[in-house]
Amino acid sequence: MAPLPVPFWLLGWHLAAPSAWAGAGGRAHGVLPHGLGPTVVTPSSLLSVRANLIPSPPTFNSDYGYISWEAYANVSYYTRVLPPVPDNCPTPMGTKGKRQLPDPQLLAERFLLRQKFEADPRGTNLMFAFFAQHFTHQFFKTSGKMGRGFTKALGHGVDLGHLYGDNLQRQHQLRLFQDGKLKFQVVDGEVYPPMVTHAPVHMVYPSAVPKEKQLAMGQEVFGLLPGLCMYSTLWLREHNRVCDILKQEHPTWSDEQLFQTARLILIDAGAALCLTHVPACVLTLQIGGTQTINANVLQVAIGVIKESRQLRLQPFNEYRKRFGMKPYKSFQELTGEEEKAAELEELYGDIDALEFYPGLLLEKPQPNGIFGESMVEIGAPFSLKGLFGNPICSPEYWKPSTFGGETGFEIVKTASLEKLVCLNVKKCPYVAFHVPDALENGSPWGDGPSTEL
Ligand code: HEM
């Protein structure tokens, strides 16, 4: 069978074939898109095997621990691969462990709080952290009103809802309706997102910030952190830049067609950046087995522990089994040391009662790695399923005409972090996901993704 076209960034992940897309098809929600049926089946690759660990159609959610139509059809839910621990179990984690789980504050302060600053030996920088935060907030949008088991991001995947808004009304408020472009403002000769007074969308800002000083962006919370505003500004400039190129190629196109085609180009570029730069970066982040949470965000970690209890997440070892790994037999085996292991044993009573999130963070790093095994083995299948399930990975979409012809296709095929920045700022700065001297320090980044920039 002749090879079918697939996005280069899937090929960049070496093993991918159309089967990767096909294997990922299917209706799913949470972070996953829906409505994509498998059409092509060729020999499976490691990637599609990984992606296939995530079921489609989806199975459970926080209210349905059994197969149900509601769990399939109500796409406001985050889907779950394991059902919640039933309410009437003898212990909070099922049958194992103590009747009372450890105090979340105590857990966070004793085991997660950073004791001293340790530079990431691989030199990963804030540009990466903000990229990850910006990117993931397009599909992780937990609903405050409906509860922690629900998402507001009904696009369920890489749709750039964080740039264009997650519903049509918001999108229309953000659009200029001229040449496909998004609204913008010019400050000191440079383009920025418009103010809320010009693009009236709801934004979350501290109450002291008046409307005239609130930037209007696709995602409600992006005004809260400078790095998120920075990426929003870059993507907005990129959208309008691509519109200019498309307009030159297709002078007769309507505003709508220019907008929609530019959006597809940017969705692909976003996915490409994520897949070509992020995996290696993620694998270099220092998390597993060490205490790295800054005091300023410790409350977030405490909140995560509390919410995972409300959601009745199954024990860490159950998730390990679900993703094909051996359950840990002891806390010593988990942490690779004695002291913290003994304290955890005292608190939880049984390794099979250890909670999911502390388990992920306390697991010893892999040899030559910095993450624990579970972070990658459980995290990667979700990411791959979400990306492969995107329609742009289908042979029907992955062709020049989808992107307005060869020029647009070339933009998606050559997308990079450096281009995103340097084509949209006056003076091209240092652009990378690692600090400049990381290379001199013998970092693996020396021959990693950054050099392709
Ligand atoms: C300055 C650093 C950061 C602060 C202050 C921060 C703060 C927060 C807070 C307060 C929440 C809400 C927690 C809750 O509802 O219980 C949250 C959620 C979240 N954060 Fe962060 N965070 C930071 C960095 C990051 C980074 C680097 C990422 C990269 C992946 C990230 C990804 C997420 C995601 C995916 C959520 C869940 C969002 C949702 O479901 O609605 N955050 N963060």
Coordinates of C-alpha atoms and ligand atoms in Angstrom, one line a residue:
M1 CA 0.0 0.0 0.0
A2 CA 1.4 3.4 -0.9
P3 CA 2.2 5.5 2.1
L4 CA -0.5 8.0 2.9
P5 CA 0.4 11.6 3.7
V6 CA 0.7 12.5 7.3
P7 CA 1.9 15.6 9.1
F8 CA 5.7 15.9 9.2
W9 CA 5.6 16.2 12.9
L10 CA 4.2 12.8 13.2
L11 CA 7.0 11.5 11.0
G12 CA 9.3 13.6 13.2
W13 CA 8.4 11.2 16.0
H14 CA 9.9 8.6 13.7
L15 CA 7.6 5.6 14.1
A16 CA 4.3 7.2 13.2
A17 CA 2.3 6.0 10.2
P18 CA -1.2 6.6 9.1
S19 CA -2.1 3.9 11.6
A20 CA -1.2 6.3 14.3
W21 CA -3.9 8.5 13.3
A22 CA -6.3 5.7 12.6
G23 CA -5.5 4.1 15.9
A24 CA -6.3 7.3 17.6
G25 CA -9.6 7.9 16.0
G26 CA -12.8 7.5 17.8
R27 CA -15.1 9.6 20.0
A28 CA -13.5 10.6 23.2
H29 CA -13.6 13.5 25.5
G30 CA -11.7 15.1 28.3
V31 CA -8.6 16.1 26.4
L32 CA -9.6 14.1 23.4
P33 CA -11.5 15.1 20.2
H34 CA -14.5 13.2 19.1
G35 CA -16.2 12.1 15.9
L36 CA -13.1 10.7 14.2
G37 CA -13.6 7.2 13.0
P38 CA -10.7 5.0 12.2
T39 CA -10.3 4.6 8.4
V40 CA -6.8 3.3 7.8
V41 CA -5.2 0.3 9.5
T42 CA -1.6 -0.5 8.8
P43 CA 1.0 -2.2 11.1
S44 CA 1.0 -0.6 14.5
S45 CA 3.8 1.6 15.7
L46 CA 5.0 2.2 19.2
L47 CA 3.2 5.5 19.1
S48 CA -0.2 4.1 18.1
V49 CA 0.3 1.3 20.6
R50 CA 0.7 4.0 23.3
A51 CA -2.1 6.0 22.0
N52 CA -4.4 3.0 22.0
L53 CA -4.0 2.7 25.8
I54 CA -6.6 5.4 25.9
P55 CA -10.0 3.9 25.1
S56 CA -12.2 5.3 22.4
P57 CA -15.1 5.5 22.6
P58 CA -14.5 6.8 26.1
T59 CA -15.5 4.6 29.1
F60 CA -15.8 6.2 32.5
N61 CA -16.1 9.6 34.1
S62 CA -16.3 10.9 37.6
D63 CA -20.0 10.1 37.9
Y64 CA -20.1 6.9 35.9
G65 CA -18.0 4.0 37.0
Y66 CA -19.7 1.7 34.5
I67 CA -20.2 1.9 30.8
S68 CA -23.1 4.3 30.1
W69 CA -24.5 6.4 27.3
E70 CA -24.1 9.5 29.4
A71 CA -20.4 8.9 29.8
Y72 CA -20.2 8.6 26.0
A73 CA -22.5 11.4 25.0
N74 CA -22.1 14.1 27.6
V75 CA -18.9 15.8 26.4
S76 CA -18.8 18.2 29.3
Y77 CA -17.2 15.5 31.3
Y78 CA -13.5 14.7 31.5
T79 CA -13.3 11.1 30.5
R80 CA -11.4 8.7 32.8
V81 CA -9.6 5.5 32.0
L82 CA -10.3 4.0 35.4
P83 CA -13.7 4.3 37.2
P84 CA -13.8 6.2 40.5
V85 CA -13.3 4.3 43.8
P86 CA -16.9 3.3 44.7
D87 CA -18.4 5.4 47.6
N88 CA -19.1 2.5 49.9
C89 CA -15.6 1.0 50.1
P90 CA -14.0 0.2 53.4
T91 CA -11.2 2.7 52.9
P92 CA -10.9 5.9 50.9
M93 CA -8.7 4.1 48.4
G94 CA -10.8 1.0 48.1
T95 CA -9.9 -1.9 50.4
K96 CA -6.2 -1.0 51.2
G97 CA -4.7 1.5 53.5
K98 CA -5.9 3.5 56.4
R99 CA -9.4 4.8 57.0
Q100 CA -8.1 8.3 56.9
L101 CA -5.9 9.7 54.2
P102 CA -2.9 11.9 55.2
D103 CA -3.4 15.7 55.6
P104 CA -2.8 17.3 52.2
Q105 CA -0.9 20.2 53.7
L106 CA 1.4 17.9 55.6
L107 CA 2.0 15.8 52.5
A108 CA 2.8 18.8 50.3
E109 CA 5.0 20.5 52.9
R110 CA 6.9 17.4 53.8
F111 CA 7.3 15.7 50.4
L112 CA 6.8 18.2 47.7
L113 CA 7.9 21.6 48.9
R114 CA 11.2 22.8 47.5
Q115 CA 13.9 22.9 50.2
K116 CA 16.6 24.7 48.1
F117 CA 16.9 25.9 44.6
E118 CA 18.4 23.4 42.3
A119 CA 19.0 24.5 38.7
D120 CA 17.6 22.1 36.2
P121 CA 20.8 20.4 35.0
R122 CA 19.4 20.3 31.5
G123 CA 18.8 24.0 31.5
T124 CA 15.1 24.0 30.7
N125 CA 13.9 27.6 30.8
L126 CA 10.7 29.6 31.5
M127 CA 10.0 29.9 27.8
F128 CA 9.3 26.2 27.9
A129 CA 7.2 26.3 31.1
F130 CA 5.0 29.0 29.7
F131 CA 4.7 27.3 26.4
A132 CA 3.4 24.2 28.2
Q133 CA 1.1 26.2 30.4
H134 CA -0.2 28.2 27.4
F135 CA -0.7 25.1 25.3
T136 CA -2.4 22.9 27.8
H137 CA -4.9 25.6 28.9
Q138 CA -6.6 25.2 25.5
F139 CA -7.9 21.8 26.5
F140 CA -7.6 21.7 30.3
K141 CA -10.4 24.1 31.4
T142 CA -11.9 22.6 34.4
S143 CA -15.4 24.0 35.1
G144 CA -15.7 25.9 38.3
K145 CA -19.5 25.8 38.2
M146 CA -20.2 22.2 37.2
G147 CA -17.5 20.7 39.3
R148 CA -14.0 19.3 39.0
G149 CA -15.1 16.4 36.8
F150 CA -16.2 18.7 34.0
T151 CA -14.4 20.7 31.4
K152 CA -15.5 24.0 29.7
A153 CA -13.2 23.3 26.8
L154 CA -15.6 21.5 24.5
G155 CA -13.1 21.5 21.6
H156 CA -11.4 18.7 23.5
G157 CA -8.0 19.0 22.0
V158 CA -5.7 21.1 20.0
D159 CA -8.1 23.6 18.4
L160 CA -6.4 26.8 19.5
G161 CA -9.5 27.7 21.5
H162 CA -7.1 29.6 23.7
L163 CA -6.4 32.0 20.8
Y164 CA -9.8 32.0 19.1
G165 CA -12.1 31.5 22.1
D166 CA -13.8 28.3 23.0
N167 CA -17.2 29.3 21.6
L168 CA -18.4 31.1 18.5
Q169 CA -19.6 34.2 20.4
R170 CA -16.2 34.7 21.9
Q171 CA -14.5 34.1 18.6
H172 CA -16.7 36.7 16.9
Q173 CA -15.8 39.3 19.6
L174 CA -12.1 38.6 19.0
R175 CA -12.3 38.8 15.3
L176 CA -11.8 41.9 13.2
F177 CA -14.0 40.6 10.3
Q178 CA -11.5 42.0 7.9
D179 CA -9.1 39.9 5.8
G180 CA -9.6 37.0 8.3
K181 CA -7.7 38.9 11.0
L182 CA -8.1 39.0 14.8
K183 CA -8.6 42.3 16.5
F184 CA -5.5 44.0 17.8
Q185 CA -4.0 47.2 19.1
V186 CA -0.8 48.9 18.3
V187 CA 1.4 50.1 21.2
D188 CA 4.8 51.7 20.5
G189 CA 4.5 50.5 16.9
E190 CA 3.9 46.9 17.9
V191 CA 0.8 44.7 17.8
Y192 CA -0.8 43.4 21.0
P193 CA -4.1 41.8 21.9
P194 CA -6.9 44.4 22.0
M195 CA -8.3 45.7 25.3
V196 CA -11.6 44.2 26.6
T197 CA -13.2 47.6 25.8
H198 CA -12.5 46.9 22.1
A199 CA -13.2 43.1 22.2
P200 CA -15.8 42.6 24.9
V201 CA -15.0 39.2 26.2
H202 CA -14.9 38.0 29.8
M203 CA -11.4 37.9 31.3
V204 CA -10.3 36.9 34.7
Y205 CA -8.2 39.7 36.3
P206 CA -7.7 40.8 39.9
S207 CA -10.6 43.1 40.8
A208 CA -8.3 46.1 41.0
V209 CA -7.6 45.9 37.2
P210 CA -10.1 48.1 35.3
K211 CA -11.6 47.0 32.0
E212 CA -9.5 49.6 30.1
K213 CA -6.4 47.8 31.3
Q214 CA -7.6 44.2 30.6
L215 CA -6.3 42.5 27.5
A216 CA -8.8 40.4 25.5
M217 CA -7.5 37.0 24.7
G218 CA -9.0 33.6 23.7
Q219 CA -8.5 32.1 27.2
E220 CA -10.1 33.8 30.1
V221 CA -7.1 33.5 32.5
F222 CA -4.3 34.4 30.2
G223 CA -4.1 38.0 31.6
L224 CA -2.9 36.7 34.9
L225 CA 0.7 35.8 33.9
P226 CA 3.1 37.7 31.6
G227 CA 4.3 34.5 29.9
L228 CA 0.8 33.6 28.9
C229 CA 0.2 37.2 27.5
M230 CA 3.5 36.9 25.6
Y231 CA 2.5 33.7 23.8
S232 CA -1.0 35.0 23.1
T233 CA 0.6 38.1 21.6
L234 CA 2.9 36.0 19.4
W235 CA 0.1 33.7 18.2
L236 CA -2.1 36.7 17.5
R237 CA 0.6 38.3 15.4
E238 CA 1.2 35.0 13.7
H239 CA -2.4 34.6 12.8
N240 CA -2.6 38.1 11.3
R241 CA 0.7 37.5 9.5
V242 CA -0.6 34.3 7.9
C243 CA -3.8 36.1 6.9
D244 CA -1.7 38.6 5.0
I245 CA 0.1 35.8 3.1
L246 CA -3.1 34.0 2.3
K247 CA -4.8 37.2 1.1
Q248 CA -1.9 37.8 -1.3
E249 CA -2.3 34.2 -2.6
H250 CA -6.1 34.4 -2.7
P251 CA -7.2 38.0 -3.2
T252 CA -10.8 36.9 -3.8
W253 CA -11.2 35.0 -0.6
S254 CA -13.7 36.1 1.9
D255 CA -12.8 37.1 5.5
E256 CA -14.3 33.8 6.6
Q257 CA -12.2 31.7 4.4
L258 CA -9.1 33.6 5.2
F259 CA -9.8 33.2 8.9
Q260 CA -10.7 29.5 8.8
T261 CA -7.6 28.6 6.7
A262 CA -5.3 30.7 8.9
R263 CA -6.7 28.9 11.9
L264 CA -6.0 25.5 10.4
I265 CA -2.4 26.6 9.6
L266 CA -1.9 27.8 13.2
I267 CA -3.5 24.6 14.7
D268 CA -1.0 22.6 12.7
A269 CA 1.9 24.8 13.6
G270 CA 0.9 24.6 17.3
A271 CA 0.7 20.9 17.2
A272 CA 4.0 20.7 15.4
L273 CA 5.8 22.9 18.0
C274 CA 4.3 20.8 20.7
L275 CA 5.5 17.5 19.2
T276 CA 8.9 18.5 17.9
H277 CA 10.1 20.6 20.9
V278 CA 8.1 19.6 23.9
P279 CA 8.7 15.8 24.4
A280 CA 12.5 16.1 24.8
C281 CA 12.0 19.0 27.0
V282 CA 9.4 17.3 29.2
L283 CA 11.8 14.4 29.5
T284 CA 14.4 16.6 30.8
L285 CA 12.4 18.4 33.5
Q286 CA 13.5 17.7 37.0
I287 CA 10.5 16.4 38.8
G288 CA 10.5 12.8 39.8
G289 CA 11.8 11.9 43.2
T290 CA 12.8 15.4 44.2
Q291 CA 11.0 18.1 46.1
T292 CA 10.7 20.9 43.5
I293 CA 7.5 22.8 44.2
N294 CA 8.0 26.5 45.0
A295 CA 6.3 27.7 48.2
N296 CA 4.3 30.2 46.1
V297 CA 2.5 27.4 44.2
L298 CA 2.3 24.9 47.0
Q299 CA -1.4 25.7 47.5
V300 CA -1.9 24.4 43.9
A301 CA -0.4 21.1 44.8
I302 CA -2.5 20.9 48.0
G303 CA -5.6 21.7 45.9
V304 CA -4.7 18.9 43.4
I305 CA -4.6 16.4 46.3
K306 CA -7.9 17.6 47.7
E307 CA -9.6 17.5 44.3
S308 CA -8.3 14.0 43.5
R309 CA -10.0 12.8 46.7
Q310 CA -13.2 14.5 45.7
L311 CA -13.0 12.8 42.3
R312 CA -12.1 9.5 44.1
L313 CA -9.2 8.7 41.9
Q314 CA -7.9 5.2 42.1
P315 CA -4.6 4.4 43.7
F316 CA -1.3 5.1 41.9
N317 CA -0.6 1.3 41.6
E318 CA -3.9 0.7 39.9
Y319 CA -3.0 3.3 37.3
R320 CA 0.4 1.7 36.9
K321 CA -1.3 -1.6 36.2
R322 CA -3.7 0.0 33.8
F323 CA -0.8 1.4 31.7
G324 CA 1.1 -1.9 31.6
M325 CA 3.5 -1.3 34.5
K326 CA 4.2 -3.5 37.5
P327 CA 2.7 -2.2 40.7
Y328 CA 5.2 -1.1 43.3
K329 CA 5.6 -3.6 46.2
S330 CA 6.9 -1.1 48.7
F331 CA 7.4 2.6 49.3
Q332 CA 11.2 1.9 49.2
E333 CA 10.8 0.6 45.7
L334 CA 8.8 3.7 44.7
T335 CA 11.2 6.3 46.1
G336 CA 14.5 4.5 45.8
E337 CA 15.4 5.5 49.4
E338 CA 14.6 4.7 53.0
E339 CA 13.7 7.8 54.9
K340 CA 10.8 9.3 53.0
A341 CA 9.6 5.8 52.2
A342 CA 9.3 5.0 55.9
E343 CA 7.3 8.2 56.5
L344 CA 5.0 7.5 53.6
E345 CA 4.5 4.0 54.9
E346 CA 3.5 5.4 58.2
L347 CA 1.1 7.9 56.6
Y348 CA -0.6 5.6 54.0
G349 CA -0.2 2.2 55.7
D350 CA 0.0 0.4 52.4
I351 CA 1.8 1.1 49.0
D352 CA -1.5 0.0 47.3
A353 CA -3.2 2.9 49.0
L354 CA -0.8 5.6 47.8
E355 CA -2.6 8.3 45.9
F356 CA -2.1 9.0 42.2
Y357 CA -0.6 12.5 42.3
P358 CA 1.9 12.1 45.2
G359 CA 2.9 8.8 43.5
L360 CA 3.7 10.5 40.3
L361 CA 5.8 13.1 42.0
L362 CA 7.6 10.9 44.5
E363 CA 8.6 8.1 42.2
K364 CA 12.3 7.8 41.8
P365 CA 13.7 9.1 38.5
Q366 CA 14.5 6.6 35.7
P367 CA 18.1 5.8 35.0
N368 CA 19.5 8.6 32.8
G369 CA 16.1 10.3 33.2
I370 CA 14.7 12.8 35.5
F371 CA 11.0 11.9 35.5
G372 CA 9.7 8.8 37.2
E373 CA 8.6 6.0 34.8
S374 CA 4.9 6.5 35.4
M375 CA 4.8 10.2 34.4
V376 CA 5.9 9.3 30.9
E377 CA 4.1 5.9 30.6
I378 CA 0.8 7.4 31.7
G379 CA 1.2 10.9 30.3
A380 CA 2.4 10.1 26.8
P381 CA -0.6 8.0 25.7
F382 CA -3.0 10.9 26.5
S383 CA -0.8 13.4 24.6
L384 CA -0.4 11.1 21.6
K385 CA -4.1 10.2 21.5
G386 CA -5.1 13.8 21.7
L387 CA -2.7 14.9 18.9
F388 CA -3.3 11.9 16.6
G389 CA -7.0 12.3 16.9
N390 CA -6.9 15.8 15.5
P391 CA -8.5 16.0 12.1
I392 CA -5.4 17.7 10.6
C393 CA -3.7 14.3 11.0
S394 CA -6.2 12.6 8.7
P395 CA -5.3 12.1 5.0
E396 CA -8.4 14.1 4.1
Y397 CA -7.0 17.2 5.8
W398 CA -3.3 16.7 5.5
K399 CA -2.8 18.2 2.0
P400 CA -1.8 21.6 0.6
S401 CA -5.4 22.7 -0.3
T402 CA -6.4 22.5 3.3
F403 CA -3.9 25.2 4.1
G404 CA -4.6 27.4 1.1
G405 CA -2.0 25.8 -1.3
E406 CA 1.7 25.1 -1.2
T407 CA 2.6 28.4 0.5
G408 CA 0.4 27.7 3.5
F409 CA 1.5 24.0 3.5
E410 CA 5.1 25.2 3.6
I411 CA 4.3 27.3 6.6
V412 CA 3.0 24.3 8.5
K413 CA 5.8 22.0 7.4
T414 CA 8.5 24.4 8.5
A415 CA 6.9 25.7 11.7
S416 CA 9.3 26.2 14.6
L417 CA 9.6 28.1 17.8
E418 CA 12.2 30.5 16.4
K419 CA 9.9 31.3 13.4
L420 CA 7.0 31.9 15.7
V421 CA 9.0 34.5 17.6
C422 CA 11.3 35.9 15.0
L423 CA 8.8 36.4 12.3
N424 CA 6.7 38.4 14.7
V425 CA 9.1 40.7 16.6
K426 CA 11.2 43.5 15.3
K427 CA 14.6 42.1 16.5
C428 CA 15.1 38.4 16.6
P429 CA 16.3 37.5 20.2
Y430 CA 17.7 34.3 21.6
V431 CA 14.9 31.8 21.3
A432 CA 15.0 28.3 22.8
F433 CA 13.5 26.2 25.5
H434 CA 16.7 26.1 27.4
V435 CA 19.0 28.7 29.0
P436 CA 21.9 29.8 26.8
D437 CA 24.8 28.3 28.7
A438 CA 23.1 24.8 28.9
L439 CA 25.0 23.7 25.8
E440 CA 28.4 24.7 27.2
N441 CA 27.6 22.7 30.3
G442 CA 27.4 19.5 28.3
S443 CA 23.6 19.4 28.2
P444 CA 21.9 16.8 26.0
W445 CA 20.3 19.8 24.4
G446 CA 23.5 20.1 22.4
D447 CA 22.1 17.8 19.8
G448 CA 18.5 18.1 20.9
P449 CA 15.6 19.8 19.3
S450 CA 16.9 23.3 19.9
T451 CA 19.5 23.0 17.3
E452 CA 17.0 22.6 14.6
L453 CA 15.7 26.1 15.2
Ligands
HEM1 C1 3.5 30.6 37.7 C2 3.3 29.4 37.7 C3 1.9 28.7 37.8 C4 0.9 29.1 38.7 C5 0.8 30.2 39.7 C6 -0.2 28.1 38.4 C7 -1.4 28.2 39.1 C8 -2.4 27.3 38.8 C9 -3.7 27.3 39.5 C10 -4.0 28.2 40.7 C11 -4.4 26.3 39.0 C12 -5.8 25.9 39.4 C13 -5.8 24.8 40.3 C14 -7.1 24.3 40.8 O1 -8.1 24.7 40.2 O2 -7.1 23.5 41.7 C15 -3.7 25.7 37.9 C16 -4.1 24.7 37.1 C17 -3.4 24.2 36.0 N1 -2.1 24.5 35.7 FE1 -0.9 25.8 36.6 N2 0.2 27.3 37.4 C18 1.5 27.6 37.1 C19 2.3 27.0 36.1 C20 1.8 26.0 35.2 C21 2.6 25.4 34.2 C22 4.1 25.7 33.9 C23 1.8 24.5 33.6 C24 2.3 23.6 32.4 C25 1.7 22.6 32.0 C26 0.5 24.5 34.2 C27 -0.6 23.8 33.9 C28 -1.8 23.8 34.5 C29 -3.0 23.1 34.1 C30 -3.1 22.2 32.9 C31 -4.0 23.3 35.0 C32 -5.4 22.8 35.0 C33 -6.3 23.8 34.4 C34 -7.8 23.4 34.4 O3 -8.1 22.2 34.5 O4 -8.6 24.3 34.3 N3 0.5 25.4 35.2 N4 -2.4 26.3 37.8

